[in-house]
Coordinates of N, CA, C and O in Angstrom, one line a residue:
M1 N 105.6 94.3 129.5 CA 107.1 93.7 129.5 C 107.0 92.2 128.5 O 107.9 91.9 127.8
I2 N 106.0 91.3 129.0 CA 105.8 90.0 128.5 C 105.5 90.4 126.7 O 105.8 90.0 126.3
M3 N 104.6 91.1 126.5 CA 104.1 92.1 125.7 C 105.5 92.3 124.6 O 105.9 91.6 123.2
G4 N 106.6 92.6 125.1 CA 108.1 93.1 124.6 C 108.7 92.0 123.9 O 109.1 92.1 123.1
M5 N 108.5 91.2 125.2 CA 109.8 89.8 125.2 C 108.8 89.2 123.9 O 109.6 88.5 122.8
V6 N 107.3 88.8 123.8 CA 107.2 88.6 122.4 C 107.6 89.3 121.2 O 107.9 88.3 120.0
A7 N 106.9 90.5 121.1 CA 107.5 91.5 120.0 C 108.9 91.1 119.3 O 110.0 90.8 118.4
L8 N 110.0 91.2 120.4 CA 111.7 91.2 120.4 C 111.5 89.6 119.9 O 112.5 89.4 119.1
G9 N 111.3 88.7 120.7 CA 111.2 87.2 120.0 C 110.6 87.2 118.7 O 111.3 86.6 117.2
G10 N 109.5 87.8 118.2 CA 109.0 87.5 116.8 C 109.8 87.8 116.1 O 109.8 87.2 114.4
A11 N 109.9 89.1 116.0 CA 111.1 90.0 115.0 C 112.2 89.3 114.7 O 112.8 89.2 113.8
C12 N 112.9 88.5 115.7 CA 114.3 88.0 115.9 C 113.5 86.8 115.0 O 114.9 86.1 114.1
G13 N 112.9 86.0 114.8 CA 112.2 84.3 114.2 C 112.2 85.0 113.2 O 112.4 84.0 112.3
A14 N 111.5 86.1 112.9 CA 111.2 86.4 111.2 C 112.3 86.7 110.3 O 112.3 86.1 109.6
V15 N 113.2 87.5 111.0 CA 114.8 87.5 110.2 C 115.1 86.1 110.4 O 115.6 86.4 108.9
M16 N 115.4 85.6 111.2 CA 115.8 83.9 111.1 C 115.5 83.2 109.9 O 115.6 82.5 109.1
R17 N 113.8 83.3 109.6 CA 113.1 82.4 109.0 C 113.7 83.3 107.6 O 114.0 82.5 106.7
Y18 N 113.3 84.7 107.6 CA 114.3 85.1 106.0 C 115.1 84.5 105.4 O 115.8 84.5 104.0
L19 N 115.8 85.3 106.4 CA 117.8 84.4 106.1 C 117.4 82.6 105.5 O 118.4 82.3 104.5
V20 N 116.9 81.9 106.6 CA 117.2 80.3 105.9 C 116.5 80.4 104.8 O 117.0 79.6 103.3
G21 N 115.4 81.3 104.6 CA 114.6 81.3 103.2 C 115.9 81.8 101.9 O 115.9 81.3 100.4
L22 N 116.7 82.4 101.9 CA 117.3 83.2 101.1 C 118.7 81.9 100.7 O 118.9 81.7 100.1
S23 N 119.1 81.4 102.1 CA 120.2 80.1 102.0 C 119.5 78.8 101.6 O 120.3 78.0 101.3
V24 N 118.6 78.6 101.6 CA 118.2 76.9 100.9 C 117.1 77.5 100.1 O 115.8 78.1 99.9
A25 N 117.2 76.5 98.9 CA 116.3 76.8 97.5 C 114.4 76.1 97.6 O 114.6 75.0 98.8
F26 N 114.3 76.6 97.2 CA 112.4 76.5 97.3 C 111.9 75.1 97.0 O 113.1 74.4 95.9
P27 N 111.4 74.3 97.8 CA 110.5 74.6 98.8 C 111.2 74.0 100.2 O 110.6 74.2 101.2
F28 N 112.7 73.8 99.8 CA 113.2 73.7 100.8 C 113.6 74.3 102.6 O 113.5 74.2 103.4
G29 N 113.3 75.7 102.2 CA 113.5 76.5 102.8 C 112.5 76.3 104.2 O 112.9 76.5 105.4
T30 N 111.2 76.0 103.3 CA 110.3 75.7 104.6 C 110.4 74.7 104.9 O 110.3 74.4 106.5
L31 N 110.5 73.7 104.3 CA 111.1 72.2 105.0 C 111.7 72.4 106.4 O 111.7 72.5 107.2
T32 N 113.0 73.0 105.9 CA 114.2 73.4 106.7 C 113.7 74.0 108.2 O 113.7 73.8 109.5
V33 N 112.9 75.5 107.7 CA 112.5 76.3 108.9 C 111.1 74.7 109.5 O 111.4 74.9 110.8
N34 N 110.6 74.7 109.3 CA 109.6 73.3 109.9 C 109.7 72.6 110.9 O 109.8 72.3 112.3
V35 N 111.1 71.8 110.6 CA 112.1 70.8 111.4 C 112.9 71.5 112.1 O 112.2 71.0 113.6
I36 N 113.6 72.5 111.6 CA 114.3 73.1 113.0 C 113.2 73.6 114.1 O 113.5 73.3 115.5
G37 N 112.6 74.1 113.4 CA 111.3 75.0 114.6 C 110.7 74.2 115.2 O 110.5 74.0 117.0
S38 N 110.4 72.7 114.6 CA 109.9 71.8 115.9 C 110.6 71.0 117.0 O 110.3 70.6 118.0
L39 N 112.4 70.9 116.1 CA 113.1 70.3 117.5 C 113.3 71.5 118.6 O 113.2 71.2 119.3
L40 N 113.8 72.7 117.7 CA 113.8 73.3 118.9 C 112.6 73.6 119.7 O 113.1 73.9 121.2
I41 N 111.2 73.4 119.4 CA 110.0 73.9 120.1 C 109.8 72.5 121.4 O 110.0 72.9 122.6
G42 N 110.8 71.5 121.2 CA 110.5 70.4 121.9 C 111.8 70.9 123.0 O 111.6 70.3 124.3
L43 N 112.8 71.1 122.3 CA 113.9 71.4 123.4 C 114.1 72.4 124.1 O 114.1 72.3 125.7
I44 N 113.5 73.6 124.0 CA 112.6 74.2 124.9 C 111.8 74.5 125.4 O 112.0 74.7 126.9
Y45 N 111.2 73.6 125.1 CA 109.8 73.4 126.1 C 110.1 72.6 127.3 O 109.8 72.8 128.5
A46 N 110.7 71.5 126.9 CA 111.0 70.3 128.0 C 112.3 71.3 129.1 O 112.2 70.8 130.4
I47 N 113.4 72.0 128.3 CA 114.4 72.9 129.0 C 113.6 73.8 130.1 O 113.8 73.7 131.2
T48 N 112.7 74.7 129.4 CA 112.5 75.8 130.3 C 111.6 75.1 131.3 O 111.2 75.6 132.7
Q49 N 110.7 73.8 130.7 CA 109.6 73.4 132.2 C 110.7 72.7 133.2 O 110.8 72.7 134.5
A50 N 111.8 72.0 132.8 CA 112.5 71.2 133.8 C 113.3 72.0 134.4 O 113.4 71.8 135.7
K51 N 113.7 73.3 134.1 CA 114.6 74.4 134.8 C 113.7 75.3 135.5 O 114.6 76.0 136.1
G52 N 112.5 75.2 135.2 CA 111.9 76.2 136.3 C 111.9 77.8 135.6 O 111.9 79.0 136.2
L53 N 112.2 77.6 133.8 CA 112.2 79.0 133.3 C 111.3 79.2 132.5 O 111.2 80.1 131.2
N54 N 109.9 78.9 133.0 CA 108.9 79.3 132.4 C 109.0 80.7 132.0 O 107.9 80.9 130.7
G55 N 109.4 82.0 132.5 CA 109.4 83.1 132.2 C 110.1 83.4 130.7 O 110.1 84.4 129.7
W56 N 110.9 82.6 130.3 CA 111.6 82.7 129.0 C 110.7 81.9 127.7 O 111.1 82.1 126.7
Q57 N 109.6 81.5 128.2 CA 108.4 80.7 127.0 C 108.2 82.2 126.1 O 107.8 81.7 124.9
P58 N 107.4 83.0 126.4 CA 107.0 84.3 125.9 C 107.9 84.2 124.8 O 107.5 84.5 123.4
F59 N 109.4 84.6 125.5 CA 110.3 85.3 124.4 C 110.5 84.1 123.5 O 110.5 84.1 121.9
L60 N 110.8 83.0 123.5 CA 111.6 82.0 123.3 C 110.6 81.1 122.0 O 110.7 80.8 120.8
I61 N 109.7 80.8 122.6 CA 108.1 80.1 122.2 C 107.4 80.6 121.1 O 107.6 80.5 120.2
T62 N 106.4 81.9 122.5 CA 105.6 82.7 121.2 C 106.1 83.6 120.6 O 105.7 83.4 119.2
G63 N 107.4 84.2 121.0 CA 107.7 85.3 120.2 C 109.0 84.5 118.9 O 108.5 84.3 117.8
F64 N 110.1 84.1 119.4 CA 110.9 83.7 118.6 C 110.2 82.5 117.3 O 110.2 82.5 116.1
L65 N 109.8 81.3 118.2 CA 109.7 80.2 117.7 C 108.4 80.7 116.4 O 107.8 79.9 115.6
G66 N 107.6 81.6 117.0 CA 105.9 82.1 116.6 C 106.7 82.9 115.1 O 105.8 82.6 114.3
G67 N 108.0 83.5 115.4 CA 107.9 84.5 113.8 C 108.8 83.6 113.3 O 108.5 83.8 111.9
F68 N 109.6 82.3 113.4 CA 110.4 81.8 112.8 C 109.6 80.6 111.9 O 109.1 80.3 110.8
T69 N 108.2 79.7 113.0 CA 107.8 79.0 111.8 C 106.3 78.6 113.3 O 106.7 78.3 114.4
T70 N 105.2 78.5 113.1 CA 104.5 78.2 114.1 C 103.8 76.6 113.8 O 102.6 76.4 114.3
F71 N 104.7 76.3 112.5 CA 104.3 74.5 112.4 C 105.3 74.0 113.7 O 104.6 73.4 114.3
S72 N 106.1 74.4 114.6 CA 106.8 74.3 115.2 C 105.2 74.2 117.1 O 105.4 72.7 117.8
A73 N 105.0 74.9 116.8 CA 103.4 74.9 117.9 C 102.5 73.9 117.6 O 102.1 73.3 118.4
F74 N 102.1 73.3 115.9 CA 101.6 72.3 115.8 C 101.8 71.3 116.2 O 101.9 70.1 117.0
S75 N 103.5 70.5 116.3 CA 104.1 69.7 116.2 C 103.8 70.0 118.0 O 104.2 68.2 118.4
L76 N 104.3 70.7 118.6 CA 104.4 70.4 120.1 C 102.8 70.1 120.7 O 102.8 69.4 121.8
D77 N 101.7 70.8 120.1 CA 100.6 70.5 120.8 C 100.1 68.9 120.1 O 99.8 68.1 121.1
T78 N 100.6 68.6 119.0 CA 100.4 67.1 118.6 C 101.0 66.0 119.7 O 100.5 64.9 119.9
M79 N 102.2 66.7 119.8 CA 103.4 65.8 120.8 C 102.5 65.6 121.9 O 102.4 64.7 122.7
R80 N 102.0 66.8 122.8 CA 101.3 67.0 123.9 C 99.8 65.6 124.5 O 99.7 65.2 125.0
L81 N 99.6 66.0 123.0 CA 98.2 64.8 123.1 C 98.9 63.4 123.2 O 97.7 62.5 123.8
L82 N 99.4 63.4 122.5 CA 100.2 62.2 122.3 C 100.7 61.1 123.7 O 100.3 60.2 124.1
E83 N 101.4 62.5 124.1 CA 101.7 62.4 125.9 C 100.8 62.0 126.4 O 100.9 60.9 127.8
A84 N 99.5 62.6 126.6 CA 98.6 62.3 127.1 C 97.4 61.0 127.2 O 96.8 61.1 127.6
G85 N 98.1 60.5 125.8 CA 97.3 59.5 125.9 C 96.2 59.6 124.8 O 95.4 58.6 124.8
R86 N 96.2 60.5 124.4 CA 95.2 60.9 123.2 C 95.0 60.7 121.7 O 95.3 61.5 121.6
L87 N 95.4 59.4 121.2 CA 95.6 58.8 120.2 C 94.9 59.7 119.2 O 95.0 60.0 118.3
A88 N 93.4 58.9 119.6 CA 92.6 59.8 118.5 C 92.2 61.3 118.2 O 92.4 61.7 117.2
A89 N 92.3 62.1 119.5 CA 92.2 63.2 119.4 C 93.6 63.8 119.0 O 93.5 65.1 117.8
A90 N 94.8 63.4 118.7 CA 96.0 63.6 117.7 C 96.0 63.4 116.8 O 96.4 64.3 115.6
G91 N 95.3 62.1 116.1 CA 94.7 62.0 114.8 C 94.2 62.8 114.4 O 94.6 63.3 113.1
G92 N 93.4 63.5 115.1 CA 92.2 63.8 114.2 C 92.7 65.7 114.2 O 92.7 66.3 113.6
Y93 N 94.0 65.7 115.4 CA 94.5 67.3 115.5 C 95.2 67.3 114.1 O 95.5 68.6 113.2
V94 N 95.7 66.7 113.7 CA 97.0 66.2 112.8 C 96.3 66.3 111.5 O 96.5 67.2 110.5
M95 N 95.1 65.7 111.4 CA 94.4 65.3 109.5 C 94.1 66.5 109.5 O 93.8 67.2 108.8
G96 N 92.9 67.2 110.7 CA 92.3 68.3 110.7 C 93.1 69.5 110.1 O 92.9 70.3 109.2
T97 N 94.3 69.8 110.9 CA 95.3 70.7 110.4 C 95.6 70.6 109.2 O 95.7 71.7 108.5
V98 N 96.1 69.8 108.9 CA 96.4 69.8 107.5 C 95.6 69.8 106.3 O 95.9 70.7 105.7
L99 N 94.7 69.3 106.3 CA 93.3 69.2 106.0 C 92.9 70.7 105.3 O 92.5 70.8 104.5
L100 N 92.3 71.3 106.4 CA 91.4 72.1 106.7 C 92.6 73.7 106.2 O 92.0 74.3 105.4
S101 N 93.8 73.8 106.5 CA 94.9 74.5 106.1 C 95.0 74.5 105.0 O 94.8 75.4 104.3
L102 N 95.2 73.2 104.5 CA 95.1 73.2 102.4 C 94.0 73.6 102.1 O 93.9 74.4 100.8
A103 N 93.0 73.3 102.5 CA 91.7 73.7 101.9 C 91.7 75.4 101.8 O 91.3 76.2 101.0
A104 N 91.7 75.7 103.4 CA 91.8 77.3 103.3 C 92.8 77.9 102.6 O 92.6 79.3 101.5
C105 N 93.8 77.7 102.1 CA 95.0 78.2 101.1 C 94.4 77.9 100.3 O 94.5 79.0 99.2
A106 N 94.2 76.9 99.4 CA 93.3 77.0 98.5 C 92.1 78.0 98.3 O 91.7 78.3 96.8
V107 N 90.8 78.0 99.4 CA 90.3 79.2 99.2 C 90.6 80.7 98.9 O 90.2 81.3 98.2
G108 N 91.5 80.9 99.8 CA 92.4 81.7 99.4 C 93.2 82.2 98.3 O 92.6 83.3 98.1
L109 N 93.2 81.3 97.6 CA 93.8 81.2 96.3 C 93.0 81.6 95.4 O 92.9 82.7 94.1
W110 N 92.1 81.1 95.4 CA 90.6 81.4 94.9 C 90.1 82.4 94.8 O 89.8 83.3 93.5
I111 N 89.9 83.0 95.8 CA 88.7 84.1 95.9 C 90.0 85.4 95.8 O 89.4 86.5 94.9
A112 N 91.4 85.1 95.8 CA 92.5 86.1 95.5 C 92.6 86.1 94.0 O 92.4 87.5 93.3
K113 N 92.8 85.1 93.2 CA 92.7 85.1 91.8 C 91.5 85.5 91.0 O 91.6 86.1 90.1
G114 N 90.7 85.0 91.7 CA 88.9 85.9 90.9 C 89.2 87.6 91.5 O 88.5 88.0 91.3
A115 N 89.8 87.7 92.4 CA 89.2 89.4 92.8 C 90.3 90.0 91.8 O 90.5 91.3 91.8
L116 N 91.3 89.7 91.4 CA 92.6 90.2 90.8 C 92.3 90.1 89.0 O 91.7 89.7 88.4

């Protein structure tokens, strides 16, 4: 049941991401998706926690927002570290995520271009 909720949410989120990409010029589609997803994950997480609606999190957070943007999960993880007073961990997480992700993308491009 939960896997089905995640899958359905992911499909809906991916379709929404595609539609935003069609309607907003590059690279602002990605920026729009990341900002909206970060806003939504904050709202959804706080509301579901406060109202005892955690059962909706697999569909809405993991599924829909996971299909829409994983940047929202990064944003929530960072905020949770900050709320816990773990400033150094939050800073390291932000820097590590951004730098390692950019480096991994560069390596992937380099490998693919060499193979093509």
